[in-house]
Amino acid sequence: MSAPVLIGLTGSIGMGKSTTAAMFAAHGLPVWDADAAVHRLYAEGGAAVAPLAALCPAALKDGEIDRAALKQWIRDDPAAFGRIEAVVHPLVAADRAEFIAAQSARFILLDIPLLFETGAEERFDLVAVVSTTPEEQRRRVMARPGMSEQMFQSILAKQLPDAQKRERADVVIDTTTMESARHDVDMLVARLRKEYGDA
């Protein structure tokens, strides 16, 4: 059997990535979610719990890693972020590889928020970026519970600007409306099946 076609899905905060990933799943594509993988690693029994607790004992609460405690550590110690990444990145990569190896589907979607920021684009046969207008992005993000303008700007500062993501993408999916997103996903899946075949 030929190797699966790997599709990377990415986009900035509030661009509709999770909703778009669900549309690919509705077409039968297995979906791996980087954020969900991190949650599994941080949960009780997760592979990141022991090494992160050794680095930051205050982060261990009820057998799990408390993200708020990690964020506080990063605020207190600028070197902390790199030390956390050194533990978590290899574990996430292993989780992703295990997921891919377990699939028999022709196409696999990998939902990775910081795909370009981590230099991961070369691992994929195609990279799709979800995007909408800055106004719609702001509306969605500011509607989230507990979100502030300062938090929004802090998150944006860590992400490659949307315009640069669009330039580097193989495909841009317009998520301004559900209809536009579904249309773009349907067109991409049809194109992939035509180019690569279903099996």
Coordinates of N, CA, C and O in Angstrom, one line a residue:
M1 N 0.8 -1.2 0.0 CA 0.0 0.0 0.0 C 0.9 1.2 0.0 O 1.9 1.3 0.7
S2 N 0.5 2.2 -0.8 CA 1.3 3.5 -0.9 C 1.1 4.3 0.4 O 0.2 4.1 1.1
A3 N 2.1 5.1 0.7 CA 2.1 6.0 1.9 C 0.9 6.9 1.8 O 0.5 7.4 0.7
P4 N 0.3 7.2 3.0 CA -0.8 8.1 3.0 C -0.4 9.6 2.6 O 0.7 9.9 2.7
V5 N -1.4 10.3 2.1 CA -1.2 11.7 1.7 C -1.4 12.5 3.0 O -2.5 12.4 3.6
L6 N -0.4 13.2 3.5 CA -0.5 14.0 4.7 C -0.8 15.4 4.5 O -0.1 16.1 3.7
I7 N -2.0 15.9 5.0 CA -2.4 17.2 4.9 C -2.3 18.0 6.2 O -2.8 17.5 7.2
G8 N -1.5 19.1 6.2 CA -1.4 19.9 7.4 C -2.4 21.0 7.4 O -2.6 21.7 6.4
L9 N -3.1 21.1 8.5 CA -4.1 22.2 8.6 C -3.7 23.1 9.7 O -3.4 22.7 10.8
T10 N -3.6 24.4 9.4 CA -3.2 25.4 10.3 C -3.9 26.7 10.1 O -4.6 26.9 9.2
G11 N -3.6 27.7 11.0 CA -4.3 29.0 11.0 C -4.2 29.6 12.3 O -4.0 29.0 13.3
S12 N -4.3 30.9 12.3 CA -4.2 31.7 13.5 C -5.4 31.5 14.4 O -6.4 31.0 14.0
I13 N -5.3 32.0 15.7 CA -6.4 31.9 16.6 C -7.7 32.6 16.0 O -7.6 33.6 15.4
G14 N -8.8 31.9 16.2 CA -10.1 32.4 15.8 C -10.4 32.3 14.3 O -11.4 32.9 13.8
M15 N -9.6 31.5 13.6 CA -9.8 31.4 12.2 C -10.7 30.2 11.8 O -11.0 30.1 10.6
G16 N -11.1 29.4 12.8 CA -12.0 28.4 12.5 C -11.4 27.0 12.2 O -12.0 26.2 11.4
K17 N -10.3 26.8 12.7 CA -9.5 25.5 12.4 C -10.3 24.3 12.9 O -10.4 23.3 12.1
S18 N -10.8 24.3 14.1 CA -11.5 23.1 14.6 C -12.7 22.8 13.8 O -13.0 21.6 13.5
T19 N -13.5 23.8 13.5 CA -14.7 23.6 12.7 C -14.3 23.0 11.3 O -15.0 22.1 10.8
T20 N -13.3 23.6 10.7 CA -12.8 23.1 9.4 C -12.3 21.6 9.5 O -12.6 20.8 8.6
A21 N -11.6 21.3 10.5 CA -11.1 19.9 10.7 C -12.3 19.0 10.8 O -12.2 17.9 10.2
A22 N -13.4 19.4 11.4 CA -14.5 18.5 11.5 C -15.2 18.3 10.2 O -15.7 17.2 9.9
M23 N -15.0 19.3 9.3 CA -15.6 19.1 7.9 C -14.8 18.1 7.1 O -15.3 17.3 6.4
F24 N -13.5 18.1 7.3 CA -12.6 17.0 6.7 C -13.0 15.7 7.3 O -13.0 14.7 6.6
A25 N -13.2 15.6 8.6 CA -13.6 14.3 9.3 C -14.9 13.8 8.7 O -15.0 12.6 8.5
A26 N -15.8 14.7 8.3 CA -17.1 14.3 7.8 C -16.9 13.7 6.4 O -17.7 12.9 5.9
H27 N -15.8 14.0 5.7 CA -15.4 13.3 4.5 C -14.7 12.0 4.7 O -14.3 11.3 3.7
G28 N -14.5 11.6 5.9 CA -13.9 10.3 6.2 C -12.4 10.4 6.5 O -11.8 9.3 6.6
L29 N -11.8 11.6 6.6 CA -10.4 11.7 6.8 C -10.1 11.6 8.3 O -10.8 12.2 9.1
P30 N -9.2 10.7 8.7 CA -8.8 10.7 10.1 C -8.1 12.0 10.5 O -7.4 12.6 9.6
V31 N -8.4 12.5 11.6 CA -7.9 13.8 12.0 C -7.1 13.7 13.3 O -7.6 13.2 14.3
W32 N -5.8 14.1 13.3 CA -5.0 14.2 14.5 C -4.9 15.7 14.9 O -4.6 16.6 14.1
D33 N -5.1 15.9 16.2 CA -5.1 17.3 16.7 C -4.0 17.5 17.7 O -3.9 16.8 18.7
A34 N -3.1 18.4 17.3 CA -1.9 18.6 18.2 C -2.3 19.1 19.6 O -1.7 18.7 20.6
D35 N -3.3 20.0 19.7 CA -3.7 20.5 21.0 C -4.2 19.3 21.9 O -3.9 19.2 23.1
A36 N -5.0 18.4 21.2 CA -5.6 17.3 21.9 C -4.5 16.4 22.4 O -4.5 15.8 23.5
A37 N -3.4 16.2 21.6 CA -2.3 15.4 21.9 C -1.6 15.9 23.2 O -1.2 15.2 24.1
V38 N -1.4 17.2 23.2 CA -0.8 17.8 24.4 C -1.6 17.6 25.7 O -1.1 17.3 26.7
H39 N -3.0 17.7 25.5 CA -3.9 17.5 26.6 C -3.7 16.1 27.2 O -3.7 15.8 28.4
R40 N -3.6 15.1 26.2 CA -3.4 13.7 26.6 C -2.1 13.5 27.4 O -2.0 12.8 28.4
L41 N -1.0 14.2 26.9 CA 0.3 14.1 27.5 C 0.3 14.7 28.9 O 1.1 14.2 29.8
Y42 N -0.5 15.7 29.1 CA -0.5 16.4 30.4 C -1.5 15.8 31.4 O -1.4 16.1 32.6
A43 N -2.4 15.0 30.9 CA -3.4 14.3 31.8 C -2.8 13.2 32.6 O -1.6 12.8 32.4
E44 N -3.5 12.8 33.6 CA -3.0 11.8 34.5 C -2.6 10.5 33.7 O -3.3 10.0 32.9
G45 N -1.4 10.1 34.0 CA -0.8 8.9 33.2 C -0.2 9.3 31.9 O 0.4 8.4 31.2
G46 N -0.2 10.6 31.5 CA 0.4 11.0 30.3 C 1.9 11.0 30.4 O 2.5 11.2 31.4
A47 N 2.5 10.9 29.2 CA 4.0 10.7 29.1 C 4.7 12.0 29.5 O 5.9 11.9 29.9
A48 N 4.1 13.1 29.5 CA 4.8 14.4 29.9 C 4.7 14.7 31.4 O 5.4 15.6 31.8
V49 N 3.8 14.0 32.1 CA 3.6 14.4 33.5 C 4.9 14.3 34.3 O 5.3 15.2 35.0
A50 N 5.5 13.1 34.3 CA 6.7 12.9 35.2 C 7.9 13.9 34.8 O 8.4 14.5 35.7
P51 N 8.2 14.0 33.5 CA 9.4 14.9 33.2 C 9.1 16.3 33.5 O 10.0 17.1 33.9
L52 N 7.8 16.8 33.2 CA 7.5 18.2 33.5 C 7.4 18.4 35.0 O 7.8 19.5 35.5
A53 N 6.9 17.5 35.7 CA 6.9 17.6 37.2 C 8.3 17.7 37.8 O 8.5 18.4 38.8
A54 N 9.2 17.0 37.2 CA 10.6 17.1 37.6 C 11.2 18.4 37.4 O 12.0 18.9 38.2
L55 N 10.8 19.1 36.3 CA 11.3 20.4 35.9 C 10.6 21.5 36.8 O 11.3 22.4 37.2
C56 N 9.3 21.3 37.0 CA 8.5 22.3 37.7 C 7.5 21.6 38.6 O 6.4 21.4 38.3
P57 N 8.0 21.3 39.8 CA 7.1 20.5 40.8 C 5.8 21.2 41.0 O 4.8 20.5 41.3
A58 N 5.7 22.5 41.0 CA 4.5 23.3 41.3 C 3.4 23.0 40.2 O 2.2 23.3 40.4
A59 N 3.9 22.5 39.0 CA 2.9 22.2 37.9 C 2.1 21.0 38.1 O 1.1 20.7 37.4
L60 N 2.6 20.1 39.0 CA 1.9 18.8 39.3 C 0.7 19.0 40.2 O 0.9 19.3 41.4
K61 N -0.5 18.8 39.8 CA -1.7 18.9 40.6 C -2.6 17.8 40.3 O -3.1 17.6 39.2
D62 N -2.9 17.0 41.3 CA -3.9 15.9 41.2 C -3.4 14.9 40.1 O -4.3 14.4 39.4
G63 N -2.1 14.7 40.0 CA -1.6 13.7 39.0 C -1.5 14.2 37.6 O -1.1 13.5 36.7
E64 N -1.9 15.5 37.4 CA -1.9 16.1 36.1 C -1.0 17.3 36.0 O -0.6 17.8 37.1
I65 N -0.6 17.8 34.8 CA 0.1 19.0 34.7 C -0.8 20.2 34.5 O -1.7 20.1 33.7
D66 N -0.6 21.1 35.4 CA -1.5 22.3 35.4 C -0.9 23.4 34.5 O 0.2 23.9 34.7
R67 N -1.6 23.7 33.4 CA -1.0 24.6 32.4 C -0.8 26.0 32.9 O 0.1 26.7 32.6
A68 N -1.7 26.4 33.8 CA -1.6 27.7 34.5 C -0.3 27.8 35.2 O 0.4 28.9 35.2
A69 N 0.1 26.8 35.9 CA 1.4 26.8 36.6 C 2.6 26.8 35.7 O 3.6 27.5 36.0
L70 N 2.5 26.2 34.5 CA 3.6 26.2 33.6 C 3.7 27.7 33.0 O 4.8 28.2 32.8
K71 N 2.5 28.3 32.7 CA 2.5 29.7 32.2 C 3.2 30.6 33.2 O 3.9 31.5 32.9
Q72 N 2.9 30.4 34.5 CA 3.5 31.2 35.5 C 5.0 31.0 35.6 O 5.7 32.0 35.7
W73 N 5.4 29.8 35.4 CA 6.9 29.5 35.4 C 7.5 30.2 34.2 O 8.6 30.8 34.4
I74 N 6.9 30.2 33.1 CA 7.4 30.9 31.9 C 7.5 32.4 32.1 O 8.5 33.0 31.7
R75 N 6.5 32.9 32.8 CA 6.6 34.4 33.1 C 7.7 34.7 34.0 O 8.4 35.7 33.9
D76 N 8.0 33.8 35.0 CA 9.0 34.0 36.0 C 10.4 33.7 35.4 O 11.4 34.3 35.9
D77 N 10.5 32.8 34.5 CA 11.8 32.4 34.0 C 11.8 32.3 32.5 O 11.2 31.3 31.9
P78 N 12.4 33.2 31.8 CA 12.4 33.2 30.3 C 12.9 31.9 29.7 O 12.5 31.5 28.6
A79 N 13.8 31.2 30.4 CA 14.3 29.9 29.8 C 13.4 28.8 30.0 O 13.6 27.7 29.4
A80 N 12.3 28.9 30.7 CA 11.4 27.8 31.0 C 10.7 27.3 29.7 O 10.6 26.1 29.6
F81 N 10.4 28.2 28.8 CA 9.6 27.8 27.6 C 10.4 26.7 26.8 O 9.9 25.7 26.4
G82 N 11.7 27.0 26.6 CA 12.6 26.1 25.9 C 12.7 24.8 26.6 O 12.8 23.7 25.9
R83 N 12.8 24.8 27.9 CA 12.9 23.5 28.6 C 11.6 22.7 28.5 O 11.7 21.4 28.4
I84 N 10.5 23.4 28.6 CA 9.2 22.6 28.4 C 9.1 22.1 27.0 O 8.7 20.9 26.8
E85 N 9.5 22.9 26.0 CA 9.4 22.4 24.6 C 10.3 21.2 24.4 O 10.0 20.3 23.6
A86 N 11.5 21.2 25.0 CA 12.4 20.1 24.8 C 11.8 18.8 25.3 O 12.1 17.7 24.8
V87 N 10.9 18.8 26.3 CA 10.2 17.6 26.8 C 9.0 17.3 25.9 O 8.9 16.1 25.5
V88 N 8.2 18.3 25.6 CA 6.9 18.1 25.0 C 7.0 17.8 23.5 O 6.3 16.9 23.0
H89 N 7.9 18.5 22.8 CA 7.9 18.3 21.3 C 8.2 16.9 20.9 O 7.5 16.4 20.0
P90 N 9.2 16.2 21.4 CA 9.4 14.8 21.0 C 8.2 13.9 21.3 O 7.9 13.0 20.6
L91 N 7.5 14.2 22.5 CA 6.4 13.3 22.8 C 5.2 13.6 21.9 O 4.5 12.6 21.5
V92 N 5.0 14.8 21.5 CA 4.0 15.1 20.5 C 4.3 14.5 19.2 O 3.4 13.9 18.5
A93 N 5.5 14.6 18.7 CA 6.0 14.0 17.5 C 5.7 12.4 17.5 O 5.3 11.8 16.5
A94 N 6.0 11.8 18.6 CA 5.8 10.4 18.8 C 4.3 10.0 18.7 O 3.9 9.0 18.1
D95 N 3.5 10.9 19.3 CA 2.0 10.7 19.3 C 1.5 10.8 17.9 O 0.7 10.0 17.4
R96 N 2.0 11.8 17.1 CA 1.6 12.0 15.7 C 2.0 10.8 14.9 O 1.2 10.3 14.1
A97 N 3.3 10.3 15.0 CA 3.7 9.2 14.3 C 2.9 7.9 14.5 O 2.6 7.1 13.6
E98 N 2.6 7.7 15.8 CA 1.8 6.6 16.2 C 0.4 6.6 15.5 O -0.1 5.6 15.1
F99 N -0.2 7.8 15.5 CA -1.5 8.0 14.9 C -1.4 7.7 13.4 O -2.3 6.9 12.9
I100 N -0.4 8.2 12.7 CA -0.3 8.0 11.3 C -0.1 6.5 11.0 O -0.8 6.0 10.1
A101 N 0.7 5.9 11.8 CA 1.0 4.4 11.5 C -0.2 3.6 11.7 O -0.3 2.5 11.1
A102 N -1.2 4.0 12.6 CA -2.4 3.2 12.9 C -3.5 3.4 11.8 O -4.5 2.6 11.9
Q103 N -3.3 4.3 10.9 CA -4.3 4.6 9.9 C -4.2 3.8 8.6 O -3.0 3.5 8.2
S104 N -5.3 3.5 8.0 CA -5.2 2.8 6.7 C -5.8 3.7 5.6 O -6.0 3.3 4.4
A105 N -6.2 4.9 6.0 CA -6.9 5.9 5.0 C -5.9 6.4 4.0 O -4.7 6.5 4.3
R106 N -6.4 6.8 2.9 CA -5.5 7.4 1.8 C -5.0 8.8 2.2 O -3.9 9.2 1.9
F107 N -5.9 9.5 2.9 CA -5.6 10.9 3.3 C -5.7 11.0 4.8 O -6.6 10.5 5.4
I108 N -4.7 11.7 5.4 CA -4.8 12.0 6.9 C -4.6 13.5 7.1 O -3.7 14.1 6.5
L109 N -5.4 14.0 7.9 CA -5.4 15.5 8.2 C -4.7 15.6 9.6 O -5.1 15.0 10.6
L110 N -3.7 16.5 9.7 CA -3.0 16.8 10.9 C -3.2 18.3 11.3 O -2.8 19.2 10.5
D111 N -3.9 18.5 12.3 CA -4.4 19.9 12.8 C -3.3 20.4 13.7 O -3.2 19.9 14.9
I112 N -2.5 21.4 13.2 CA -1.3 21.8 14.0 C -1.3 23.4 14.0 O -1.0 24.0 13.0
P113 N -1.7 24.0 15.2 CA -1.8 25.4 15.2 C -0.5 26.2 14.8 O -0.5 27.2 14.1
L114 N 0.7 25.7 15.3 CA 1.9 26.4 15.0 C 2.8 25.7 14.0 O 4.0 25.5 14.1
L115 N 2.1 25.2 12.9 CA 2.8 24.4 11.9 C 4.0 25.2 11.3 O 5.1 24.7 11.2
F116 N 3.7 26.4 10.8 CA 4.8 27.2 10.2 C 5.8 27.7 11.2 O 7.0 27.7 10.9
E117 N 5.3 28.0 12.4 CA 6.2 28.6 13.4 C 7.2 27.5 13.9 O 8.3 27.9 14.3
T118 N 6.9 26.2 13.8 CA 7.8 25.2 14.2 C 8.5 24.6 13.0 O 9.2 23.6 13.2
G119 N 8.4 25.1 11.8 CA 9.1 24.6 10.7 C 8.6 23.2 10.2 O 9.4 22.5 9.7
A120 N 7.3 22.9 10.4 CA 6.9 21.5 10.2 C 6.3 21.4 8.8 O 6.0 20.2 8.4
E121 N 6.3 22.4 7.9 CA 5.5 22.3 6.7 C 6.1 21.3 5.7 O 5.4 20.7 4.9
E122 N 7.4 21.0 5.8 CA 8.1 20.1 4.9 C 7.7 18.6 5.1 O 7.9 17.8 4.3
R123 N 7.0 18.4 6.3 CA 6.6 17.0 6.5 C 5.3 16.6 5.8 O 4.9 15.5 5.8
F124 N 4.7 17.6 5.1 CA 3.3 17.4 4.6 C 3.3 17.4 3.1 O 4.1 18.1 2.4
D125 N 2.4 16.7 2.5 CA 2.2 16.7 1.0 C 1.5 18.0 0.6 O 1.7 18.5 -0.5
L126 N 0.7 18.6 1.5 CA -0.1 19.8 1.2 C -0.4 20.5 2.6 O -0.7 19.8 3.6
V127 N -0.3 21.8 2.6 CA -0.6 22.6 3.8 C -1.8 23.5 3.4 O -1.8 24.3 2.5
A128 N -2.9 23.4 4.2 CA -4.1 24.2 4.1 C -4.1 25.2 5.2 O -4.0 24.8 6.4
V129 N -4.4 26.4 4.9 CA -4.5 27.5 6.0 C -5.9 28.0 6.0 O -6.5 28.3 5.0
V130 N -6.5 28.0 7.2 CA -7.8 28.6 7.4 C -7.7 30.1 7.7 O -6.8 30.5 8.4
S131 N -8.6 30.9 7.1 CA -8.4 32.3 7.2 C -9.8 33.0 7.0 O -10.7 32.5 6.3
T132 N -9.9 34.1 7.7 CA -11.0 35.0 7.6 C -10.6 36.4 7.7 O -9.4 36.7 7.8
T133 N -11.5 37.4 7.7 CA -11.1 38.8 7.8 C -10.6 39.1 9.3 O -11.0 38.4 10.2
P134 N -9.7 40.1 9.4 CA -9.3 40.5 10.8 C -10.5 40.8 11.7 O -10.5 40.5 12.9
E135 N -11.5 41.4 11.1 CA -12.7 41.8 11.9 C -13.4 40.6 12.4 O -13.8 40.5 13.6
E136 N -13.6 39.6 11.6 CA -14.3 38.4 12.0 C -13.4 37.6 13.0 O -14.0 37.0 14.0
Q137 N -12.1 37.5 12.8 CA -11.2 36.9 13.7 C -11.4 37.5 15.1 O -11.5 36.8 16.1
R138 N -11.3 38.8 15.2 CA -11.4 39.5 16.4 C -12.7 39.3 17.1 O -12.8 39.0 18.3
R139 N -13.8 39.3 16.3 CA -15.1 39.1 16.9 C -15.2 37.7 17.6 O -15.7 37.5 18.7
R140 N -14.7 36.7 16.9 CA -14.7 35.3 17.4 C -13.9 35.2 18.7 O -14.3 34.6 19.7
V141 N -12.7 35.7 18.6 CA -11.7 35.5 19.8 C -12.2 36.3 21.0 O -12.2 35.8 22.1
M142 N -12.7 37.5 20.8 CA -13.1 38.3 21.9 C -14.4 37.8 22.5 O -14.8 38.2 23.7
A143 N -15.1 36.9 21.8 CA -16.4 36.3 22.4 C -16.0 35.1 23.3 O -16.9 34.6 24.0
R144 N -14.8 34.7 23.3 CA -14.4 33.6 24.2 C -14.4 34.0 25.6 O -14.0 35.1 26.0
P145 N -14.9 33.1 26.5 CA -14.9 33.4 27.9 C -13.5 33.8 28.5 O -12.5 33.0 28.2
G146 N -13.4 34.8 29.2 CA -12.2 35.2 29.9 C -11.1 35.9 29.0 O -10.0 36.2 29.4
M147 N -11.5 36.1 27.7 CA -10.5 36.7 26.8 C -10.4 38.2 27.0 O -11.4 38.8 27.1
S148 N -9.2 38.7 26.9 CA -9.0 40.1 27.0 C -8.2 40.6 25.8 O -7.6 39.8 25.1
E149 N -8.2 41.9 25.6 CA -7.4 42.4 24.4 C -5.9 42.1 24.6 O -5.2 41.8 23.6
Q150 N -5.4 42.2 25.8 CA -4.0 41.9 26.1 C -3.7 40.5 25.8 O -2.7 40.2 25.2
M151 N -4.6 39.5 26.2 CA -4.4 38.1 25.9 C -4.4 37.9 24.4 O -3.6 37.1 23.9
F152 N -5.3 38.5 23.7 CA -5.5 38.3 22.3 C -4.2 38.8 21.6 O -3.6 38.1 20.7
Q153 N -3.7 40.0 22.0 CA -2.5 40.5 21.3 C -1.2 39.6 21.7 O -0.4 39.5 20.8
S154 N -1.2 39.1 22.9 CA -0.1 38.2 23.3 C -0.1 37.0 22.4 O 1.0 36.5 22.0
I155 N -1.2 36.4 22.2 CA -1.3 35.2 21.4 C -0.9 35.5 19.9 O -0.1 34.7 19.3
L156 N -1.4 36.6 19.4 CA -1.1 37.0 18.0 C 0.4 37.2 17.8 O 1.0 36.8 16.8
A157 N 1.1 37.7 18.9 CA 2.5 38.0 18.8 C 3.3 36.7 18.6 O 4.4 36.8 18.1
K158 N 2.8 35.6 19.1 CA 3.5 34.3 19.0 C 3.2 33.6 17.7 O 3.8 32.6 17.4
Q159 N 2.3 34.1 16.9 CA 1.9 33.4 15.7 C 2.3 34.2 14.5 O 2.4 35.4 14.5
L160 N 2.7 33.5 13.4 CA 3.0 34.1 12.2 C 1.8 34.9 11.6 O 0.7 34.4 11.7
P161 N 2.0 36.1 11.1 CA 0.8 36.8 10.7 C 0.0 36.1 9.6 O 0.6 35.3 8.8
D162 N -1.3 36.3 9.6 CA -2.2 35.6 8.7 C -1.7 35.7 7.2 O -1.7 34.8 6.5
A163 N -1.3 36.9 6.9 CA -0.9 37.2 5.5 C 0.2 36.3 5.1 O 0.3 35.8 3.9
Q164 N 1.2 36.1 6.0 CA 2.3 35.3 5.7 C 1.9 33.8 5.6 O 2.5 33.0 4.7
K165 N 1.0 33.4 6.4 CA 0.5 32.0 6.4 C -0.2 31.7 5.0 O 0.0 30.7 4.4
R166 N -1.0 32.7 4.6 CA -1.7 32.6 3.3 C -0.7 32.4 2.2 O -0.9 31.6 1.2
E167 N 0.4 33.2 2.2 CA 1.4 33.2 1.2 C 2.1 31.8 1.1 O 2.4 31.3 0.0
R168 N 2.3 31.2 2.3 CA 3.1 30.0 2.3 C 2.2 28.7 2.1 O 2.7 27.6 2.0
A169 N 0.9 28.9 2.2 CA -0.1 27.8 2.1 C -0.1 27.3 0.6 O 0.0 28.0 -0.3
D170 N -0.4 26.0 0.5 CA -0.8 25.4 -0.8 C -2.2 25.7 -1.1 O -2.6 25.9 -2.3
V171 N -3.1 25.8 -0.1 CA -4.5 26.0 -0.2 C -4.9 26.9 0.9 O -4.5 26.7 2.1
V172 N -5.8 27.9 0.6 CA -6.4 28.8 1.7 C -7.9 28.5 1.7 O -8.6 28.4 0.7
I173 N -8.4 28.2 2.9 CA -9.8 27.9 3.1 C -10.4 29.1 3.8 O -10.0 29.5 4.9
D174 N -11.4 29.7 3.1 CA -12.1 30.8 3.6 C -13.2 30.4 4.6 O -14.2 29.8 4.2
T175 N -12.9 30.8 5.9 CA -13.9 30.4 6.9 C -14.8 31.5 7.4 O -15.4 31.4 8.4
T176 N -14.9 32.5 6.5 CA -15.8 33.7 6.9 C -17.2 33.2 7.2 O -17.8 33.7 8.1
T177 N -17.7 32.3 6.4 CA -19.0 31.7 6.7 C -18.8 30.2 6.7 O -17.9 29.6 6.1
M178 N -19.8 29.5 7.3 CA -19.8 28.0 7.2 C -19.9 27.5 5.8 O -19.2 26.5 5.4
E179 N -20.6 28.2 5.0 CA -20.8 27.8 3.6 C -19.5 27.9 2.8 O -19.2 27.1 2.0
S180 N -18.8 29.1 3.0 CA -17.5 29.2 2.3 C -16.5 28.2 2.7 O -15.8 27.6 1.9
A181 N -16.5 27.9 4.0 CA -15.5 26.9 4.5 C -15.9 25.5 3.9 O -15.0 24.8 3.4
R182 N -17.2 25.1 4.0 CA -17.6 23.8 3.5 C -17.3 23.7 2.0 O -16.8 22.6 1.5
H183 N -17.5 24.8 1.2 CA -17.3 24.8 -0.2 C -15.8 24.5 -0.5 O -15.4 23.7 -1.3
D184 N -14.9 25.2 0.2 CA -13.5 25.1 0.0 C -13.0 23.7 0.4 O -12.1 23.1 -0.3
V185 N -13.5 23.2 1.5 CA -13.1 21.8 1.9 C -13.6 20.8 0.9 O -12.8 19.9 0.5
D186 N -14.8 20.9 0.5 CA -15.4 20.0 -0.5 C -14.5 20.0 -1.8 O -14.2 18.9 -2.4
M187 N -14.2 21.2 -2.2 CA -13.4 21.3 -3.5 C -12.0 20.7 -3.3 O -11.5 20.0 -4.2
L188 N -11.4 20.9 -2.1 CA -10.0 20.4 -1.9 C -10.1 18.8 -1.8 O -9.2 18.2 -2.4
V189 N -11.0 18.3 -1.1 CA -11.1 16.8 -1.0 C -11.4 16.2 -2.4 O -10.7 15.2 -2.8
A190 N -12.2 16.8 -3.2 CA -12.5 16.3 -4.6 C -11.2 16.4 -5.4 O -10.9 15.5 -6.2
R191 N -10.4 17.5 -5.3 CA -9.2 17.6 -6.0 C -8.2 16.6 -5.6 O -7.5 16.0 -6.4
L192 N -8.1 16.3 -4.3 CA -7.1 15.3 -3.8 C -7.5 13.9 -4.3 O -6.6 13.2 -4.7
R193 N -8.7 13.6 -4.3 CA -9.2 12.3 -4.7 C -8.9 12.1 -6.2 O -8.6 11.0 -6.7
K194 N -9.0 13.2 -7.0 CA -8.8 13.2 -8.4 C -7.3 13.0 -8.7 O -6.9 12.2 -9.5
E195 N -6.4 13.7 -7.9 CA -5.0 13.7 -8.1 C -4.4 12.4 -7.6 O -3.5 11.8 -8.2
Y196 N -4.8 11.9 -6.4 CA -4.1 10.8 -5.8 C -4.9 9.5 -5.8 O -4.4 8.4 -5.6
G197 N -6.2 9.6 -6.1 CA -7.1 8.4 -6.0 C -7.4 8.1 -4.6 O -6.9 8.7 -3.7
D198 N -8.4 7.2 -4.4 CA -8.9 6.9 -3.1 C -8.1 5.8 -2.3 O -8.3 5.6 -1.1
A199 N -7.3 5.1 -3.1 CA -6.6 4.0 -2.4 C -5.2 3.8 -3.0 O -4.9 4.5 -4.0

